[in-house]
mmCIF file of C-alpha atoms in Angstrom:
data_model
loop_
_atom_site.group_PDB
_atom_site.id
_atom_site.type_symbol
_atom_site.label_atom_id
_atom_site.label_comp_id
_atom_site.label_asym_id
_atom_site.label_seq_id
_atom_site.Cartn_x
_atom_site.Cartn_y
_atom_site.Cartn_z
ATOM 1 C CA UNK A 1 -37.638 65.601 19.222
ATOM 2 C CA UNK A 2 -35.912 63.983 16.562
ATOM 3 C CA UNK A 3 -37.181 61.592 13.642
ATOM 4 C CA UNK A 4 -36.529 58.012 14.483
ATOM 5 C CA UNK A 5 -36.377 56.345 11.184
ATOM 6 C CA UNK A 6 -37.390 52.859 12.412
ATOM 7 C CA UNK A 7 -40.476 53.917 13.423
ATOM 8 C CA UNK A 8 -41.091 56.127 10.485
ATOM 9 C CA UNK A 9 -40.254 52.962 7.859
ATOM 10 C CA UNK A 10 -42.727 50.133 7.316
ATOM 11 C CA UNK A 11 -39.930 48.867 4.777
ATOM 12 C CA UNK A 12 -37.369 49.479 7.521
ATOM 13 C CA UNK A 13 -38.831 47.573 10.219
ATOM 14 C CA UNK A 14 -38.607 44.235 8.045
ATOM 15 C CA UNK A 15 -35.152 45.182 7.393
ATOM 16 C CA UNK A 16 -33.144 43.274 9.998
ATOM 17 C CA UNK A 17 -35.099 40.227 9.360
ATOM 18 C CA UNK A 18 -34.576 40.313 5.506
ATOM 19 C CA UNK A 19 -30.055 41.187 7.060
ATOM 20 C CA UNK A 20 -29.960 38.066 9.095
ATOM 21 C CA UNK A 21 -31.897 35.786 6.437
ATOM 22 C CA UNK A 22 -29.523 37.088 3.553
ATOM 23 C CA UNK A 23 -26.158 36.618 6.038
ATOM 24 C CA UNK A 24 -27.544 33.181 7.397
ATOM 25 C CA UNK A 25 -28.131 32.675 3.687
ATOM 26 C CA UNK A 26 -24.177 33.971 3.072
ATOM 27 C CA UNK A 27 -22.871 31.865 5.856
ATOM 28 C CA UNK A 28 -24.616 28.731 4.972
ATOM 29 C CA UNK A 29 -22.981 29.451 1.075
ATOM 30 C CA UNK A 30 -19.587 29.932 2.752
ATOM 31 C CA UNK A 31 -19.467 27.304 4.800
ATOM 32 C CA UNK A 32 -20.577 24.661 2.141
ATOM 33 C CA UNK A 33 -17.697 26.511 -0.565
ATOM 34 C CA UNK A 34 -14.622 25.804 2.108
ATOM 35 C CA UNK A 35 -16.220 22.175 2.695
ATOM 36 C CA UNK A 36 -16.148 21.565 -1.214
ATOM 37 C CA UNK A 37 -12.596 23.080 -1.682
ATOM 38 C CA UNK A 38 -10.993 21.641 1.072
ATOM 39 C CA UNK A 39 -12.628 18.158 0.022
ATOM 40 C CA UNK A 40 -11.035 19.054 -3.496
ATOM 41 C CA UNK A 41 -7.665 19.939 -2.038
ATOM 42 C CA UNK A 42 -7.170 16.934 -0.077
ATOM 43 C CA UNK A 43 -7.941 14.791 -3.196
ATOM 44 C CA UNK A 44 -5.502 16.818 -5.105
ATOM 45 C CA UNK A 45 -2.968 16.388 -2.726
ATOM 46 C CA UNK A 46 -3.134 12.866 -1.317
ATOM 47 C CA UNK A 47 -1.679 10.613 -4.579
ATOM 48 C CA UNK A 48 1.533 12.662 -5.438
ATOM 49 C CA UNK A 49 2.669 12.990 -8.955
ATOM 50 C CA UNK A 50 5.877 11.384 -9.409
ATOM 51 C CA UNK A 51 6.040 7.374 -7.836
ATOM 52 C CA UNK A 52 9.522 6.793 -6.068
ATOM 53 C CA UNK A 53 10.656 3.295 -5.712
ATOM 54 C CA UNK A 54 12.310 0.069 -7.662
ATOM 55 C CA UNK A 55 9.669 -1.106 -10.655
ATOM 56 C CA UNK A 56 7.341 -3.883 -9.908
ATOM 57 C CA UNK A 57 8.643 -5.271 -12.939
ATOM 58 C CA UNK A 58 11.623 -6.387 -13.535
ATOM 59 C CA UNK A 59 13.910 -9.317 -14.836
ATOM 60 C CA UNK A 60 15.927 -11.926 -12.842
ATOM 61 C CA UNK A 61 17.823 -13.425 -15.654
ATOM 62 C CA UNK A 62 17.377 -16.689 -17.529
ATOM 63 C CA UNK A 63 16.064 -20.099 -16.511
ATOM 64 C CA UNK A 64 19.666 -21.764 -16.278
ATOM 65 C CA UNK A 65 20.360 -19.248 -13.622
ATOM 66 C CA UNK A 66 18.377 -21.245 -11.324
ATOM 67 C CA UNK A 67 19.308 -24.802 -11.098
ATOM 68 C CA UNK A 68 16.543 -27.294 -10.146
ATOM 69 C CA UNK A 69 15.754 -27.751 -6.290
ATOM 70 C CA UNK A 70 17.048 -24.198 -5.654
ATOM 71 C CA UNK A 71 15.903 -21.438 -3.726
ATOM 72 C CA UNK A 72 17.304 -18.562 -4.132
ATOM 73 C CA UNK A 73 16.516 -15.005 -2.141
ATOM 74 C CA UNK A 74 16.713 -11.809 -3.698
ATOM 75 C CA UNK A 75 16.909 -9.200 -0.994
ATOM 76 C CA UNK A 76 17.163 -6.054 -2.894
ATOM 77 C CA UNK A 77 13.998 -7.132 -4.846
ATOM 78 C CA UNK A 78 12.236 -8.783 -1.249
ATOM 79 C CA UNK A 79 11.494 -12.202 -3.312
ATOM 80 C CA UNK A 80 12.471 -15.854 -3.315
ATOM 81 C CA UNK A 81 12.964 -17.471 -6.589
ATOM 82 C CA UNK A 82 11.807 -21.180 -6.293
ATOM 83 C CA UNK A 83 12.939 -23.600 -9.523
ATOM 84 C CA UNK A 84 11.297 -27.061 -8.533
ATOM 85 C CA UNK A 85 12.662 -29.153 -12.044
ATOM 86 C CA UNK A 86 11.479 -27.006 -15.027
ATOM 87 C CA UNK A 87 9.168 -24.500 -12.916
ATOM 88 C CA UNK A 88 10.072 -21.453 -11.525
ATOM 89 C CA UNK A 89 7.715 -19.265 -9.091
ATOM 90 C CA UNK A 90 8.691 -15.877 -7.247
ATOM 91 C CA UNK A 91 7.421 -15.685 -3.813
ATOM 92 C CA UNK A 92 7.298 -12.757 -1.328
ATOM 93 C CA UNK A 93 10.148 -12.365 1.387
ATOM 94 C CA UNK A 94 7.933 -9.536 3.255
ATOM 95 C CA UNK A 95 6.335 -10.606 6.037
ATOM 96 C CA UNK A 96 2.390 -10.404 6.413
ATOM 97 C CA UNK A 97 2.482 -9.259 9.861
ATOM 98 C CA UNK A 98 4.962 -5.948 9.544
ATOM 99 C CA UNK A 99 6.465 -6.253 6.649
ATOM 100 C CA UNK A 100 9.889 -7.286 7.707
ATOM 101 C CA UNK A 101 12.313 -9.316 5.377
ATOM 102 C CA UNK A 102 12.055 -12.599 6.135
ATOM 103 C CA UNK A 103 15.126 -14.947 5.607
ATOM 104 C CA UNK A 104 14.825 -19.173 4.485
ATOM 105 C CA UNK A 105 15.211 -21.548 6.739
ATOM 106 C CA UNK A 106 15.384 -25.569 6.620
ATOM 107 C CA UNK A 107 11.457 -25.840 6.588
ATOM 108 C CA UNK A 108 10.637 -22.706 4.498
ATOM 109 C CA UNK A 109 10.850 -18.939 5.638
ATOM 110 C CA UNK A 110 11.514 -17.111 9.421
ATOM 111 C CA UNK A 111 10.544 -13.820 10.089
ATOM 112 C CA UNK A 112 13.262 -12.342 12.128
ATOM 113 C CA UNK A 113 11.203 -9.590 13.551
ATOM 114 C CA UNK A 114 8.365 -11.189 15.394
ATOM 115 C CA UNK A 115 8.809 -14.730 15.133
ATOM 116 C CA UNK A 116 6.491 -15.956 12.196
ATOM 117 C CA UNK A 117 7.098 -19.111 10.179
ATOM 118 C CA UNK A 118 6.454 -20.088 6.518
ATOM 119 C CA UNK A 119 6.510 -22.683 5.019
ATOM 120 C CA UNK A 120 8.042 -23.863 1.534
ATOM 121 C CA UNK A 121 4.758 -22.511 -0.195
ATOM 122 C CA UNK A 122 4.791 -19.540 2.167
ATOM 123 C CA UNK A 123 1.749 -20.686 4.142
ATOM 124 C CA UNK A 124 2.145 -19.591 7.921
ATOM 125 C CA UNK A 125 2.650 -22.528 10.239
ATOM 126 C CA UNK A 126 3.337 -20.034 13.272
ATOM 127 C CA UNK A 127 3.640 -16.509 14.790
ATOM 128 C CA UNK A 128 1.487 -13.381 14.461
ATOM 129 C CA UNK A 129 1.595 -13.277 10.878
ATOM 130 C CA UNK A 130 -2.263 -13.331 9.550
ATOM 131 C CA UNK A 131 -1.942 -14.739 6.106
ATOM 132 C CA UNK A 132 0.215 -16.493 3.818
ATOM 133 C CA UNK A 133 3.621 -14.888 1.841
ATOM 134 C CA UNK A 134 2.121 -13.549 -1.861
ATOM 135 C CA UNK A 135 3.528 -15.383 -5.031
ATOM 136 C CA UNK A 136 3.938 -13.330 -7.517
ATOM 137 C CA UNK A 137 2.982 -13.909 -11.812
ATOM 138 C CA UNK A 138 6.181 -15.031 -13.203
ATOM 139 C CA UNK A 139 6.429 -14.787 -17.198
ATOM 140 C CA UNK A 140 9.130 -15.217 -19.845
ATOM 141 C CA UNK A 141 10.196 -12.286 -21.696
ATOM 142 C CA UNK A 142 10.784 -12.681 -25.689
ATOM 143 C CA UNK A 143 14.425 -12.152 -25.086
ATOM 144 C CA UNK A 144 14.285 -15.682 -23.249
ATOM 145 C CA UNK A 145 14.339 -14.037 -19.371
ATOM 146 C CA UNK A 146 12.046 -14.579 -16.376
ATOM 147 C CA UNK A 147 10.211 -11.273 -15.404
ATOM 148 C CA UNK A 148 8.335 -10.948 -12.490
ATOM 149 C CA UNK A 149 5.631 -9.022 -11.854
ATOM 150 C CA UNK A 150 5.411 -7.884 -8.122
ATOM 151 C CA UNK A 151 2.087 -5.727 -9.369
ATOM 152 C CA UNK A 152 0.193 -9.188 -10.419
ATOM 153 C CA UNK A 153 0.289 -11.742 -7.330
ATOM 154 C CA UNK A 154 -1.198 -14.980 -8.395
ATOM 155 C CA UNK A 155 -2.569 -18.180 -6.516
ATOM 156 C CA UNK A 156 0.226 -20.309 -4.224
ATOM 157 C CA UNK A 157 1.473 -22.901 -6.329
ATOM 158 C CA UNK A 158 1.640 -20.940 -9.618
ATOM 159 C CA UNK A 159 4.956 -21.487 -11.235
ATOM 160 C CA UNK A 160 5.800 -21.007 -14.623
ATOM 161 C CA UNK A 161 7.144 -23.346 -17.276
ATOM 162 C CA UNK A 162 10.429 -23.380 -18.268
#
């Protein structure tokens, strides 16, 4: 008859207890480690390093660009420049709803997509869209030109003096 070393071991019969504590104890560390890096990598990852795009600000020339009672629509730059005597405010031209271009009409702005109407001060008088156009902070630059400042909006109704 052989030696059966299980039987033979006090120390050895409390040994599979003492393996499954220490490798629940290893699985429980493991599991918590690839939570906290993959928590850490998707932080890393998620704001890239380099920003792609025009700049939010930028300069639209001088006052006596913009003759009173204009408005003028800047595709490229998705604003409206509004000169009401010697104020000038930029307004948005992207709609609220889905973020289409929206063109002027007679009785303000049109969204061509889904039907939603502005008006003058880019308050929504119709359609899906759920709130008003943004205006945007308008300053002048030392060199004597309007900047605008697509980063800042401001309250409808803000224009600058000019």
């Amino acid at each position: 008859m052989g030696v059966n070393p299980r039987r033979d071991s006090g120390a050895a019969a409390a040994d599979p207890v003492q393996r499954r504590r220490m490798l629940a104890w290893l699985s429980s560390v493991g599991l918590f480690g690839s939570a906290v890096l993959s928590a850490f990598s998707n932080f890393v990852f998620i704001k890239p390093r380099a920003t792609y795009g025009t700049p939010q600000r930028f300069s639209i020339g001088k006052p006596d660009d913009y003759p009173a009672g204009t408005r003028i629509a800047m595709e490229a730059r998705r604003i409206c420049v509004v000169r009401e005597g010697d104020k000038i405010a930029a307004i948005s031209t992207t709609c609220t709803h889905l973020g289409c271009i929206v063109g002027l009409s007679e009785t303000g702005f049109a969204c061509p997509c889904h039907g939603s109407r502005f008006d003058t001060d880019g308050h929504v008088t119709g359609g899906p869209a759920p709130r008003a156009l943004p205006w945007y902070q308008v300053t002048l630059a030392p060199n004597g030109e309007i900047e605008v400042d697509k980063d800042a909006e401001v309250e409808p109704g803000s224009y600058l003096s000019v």
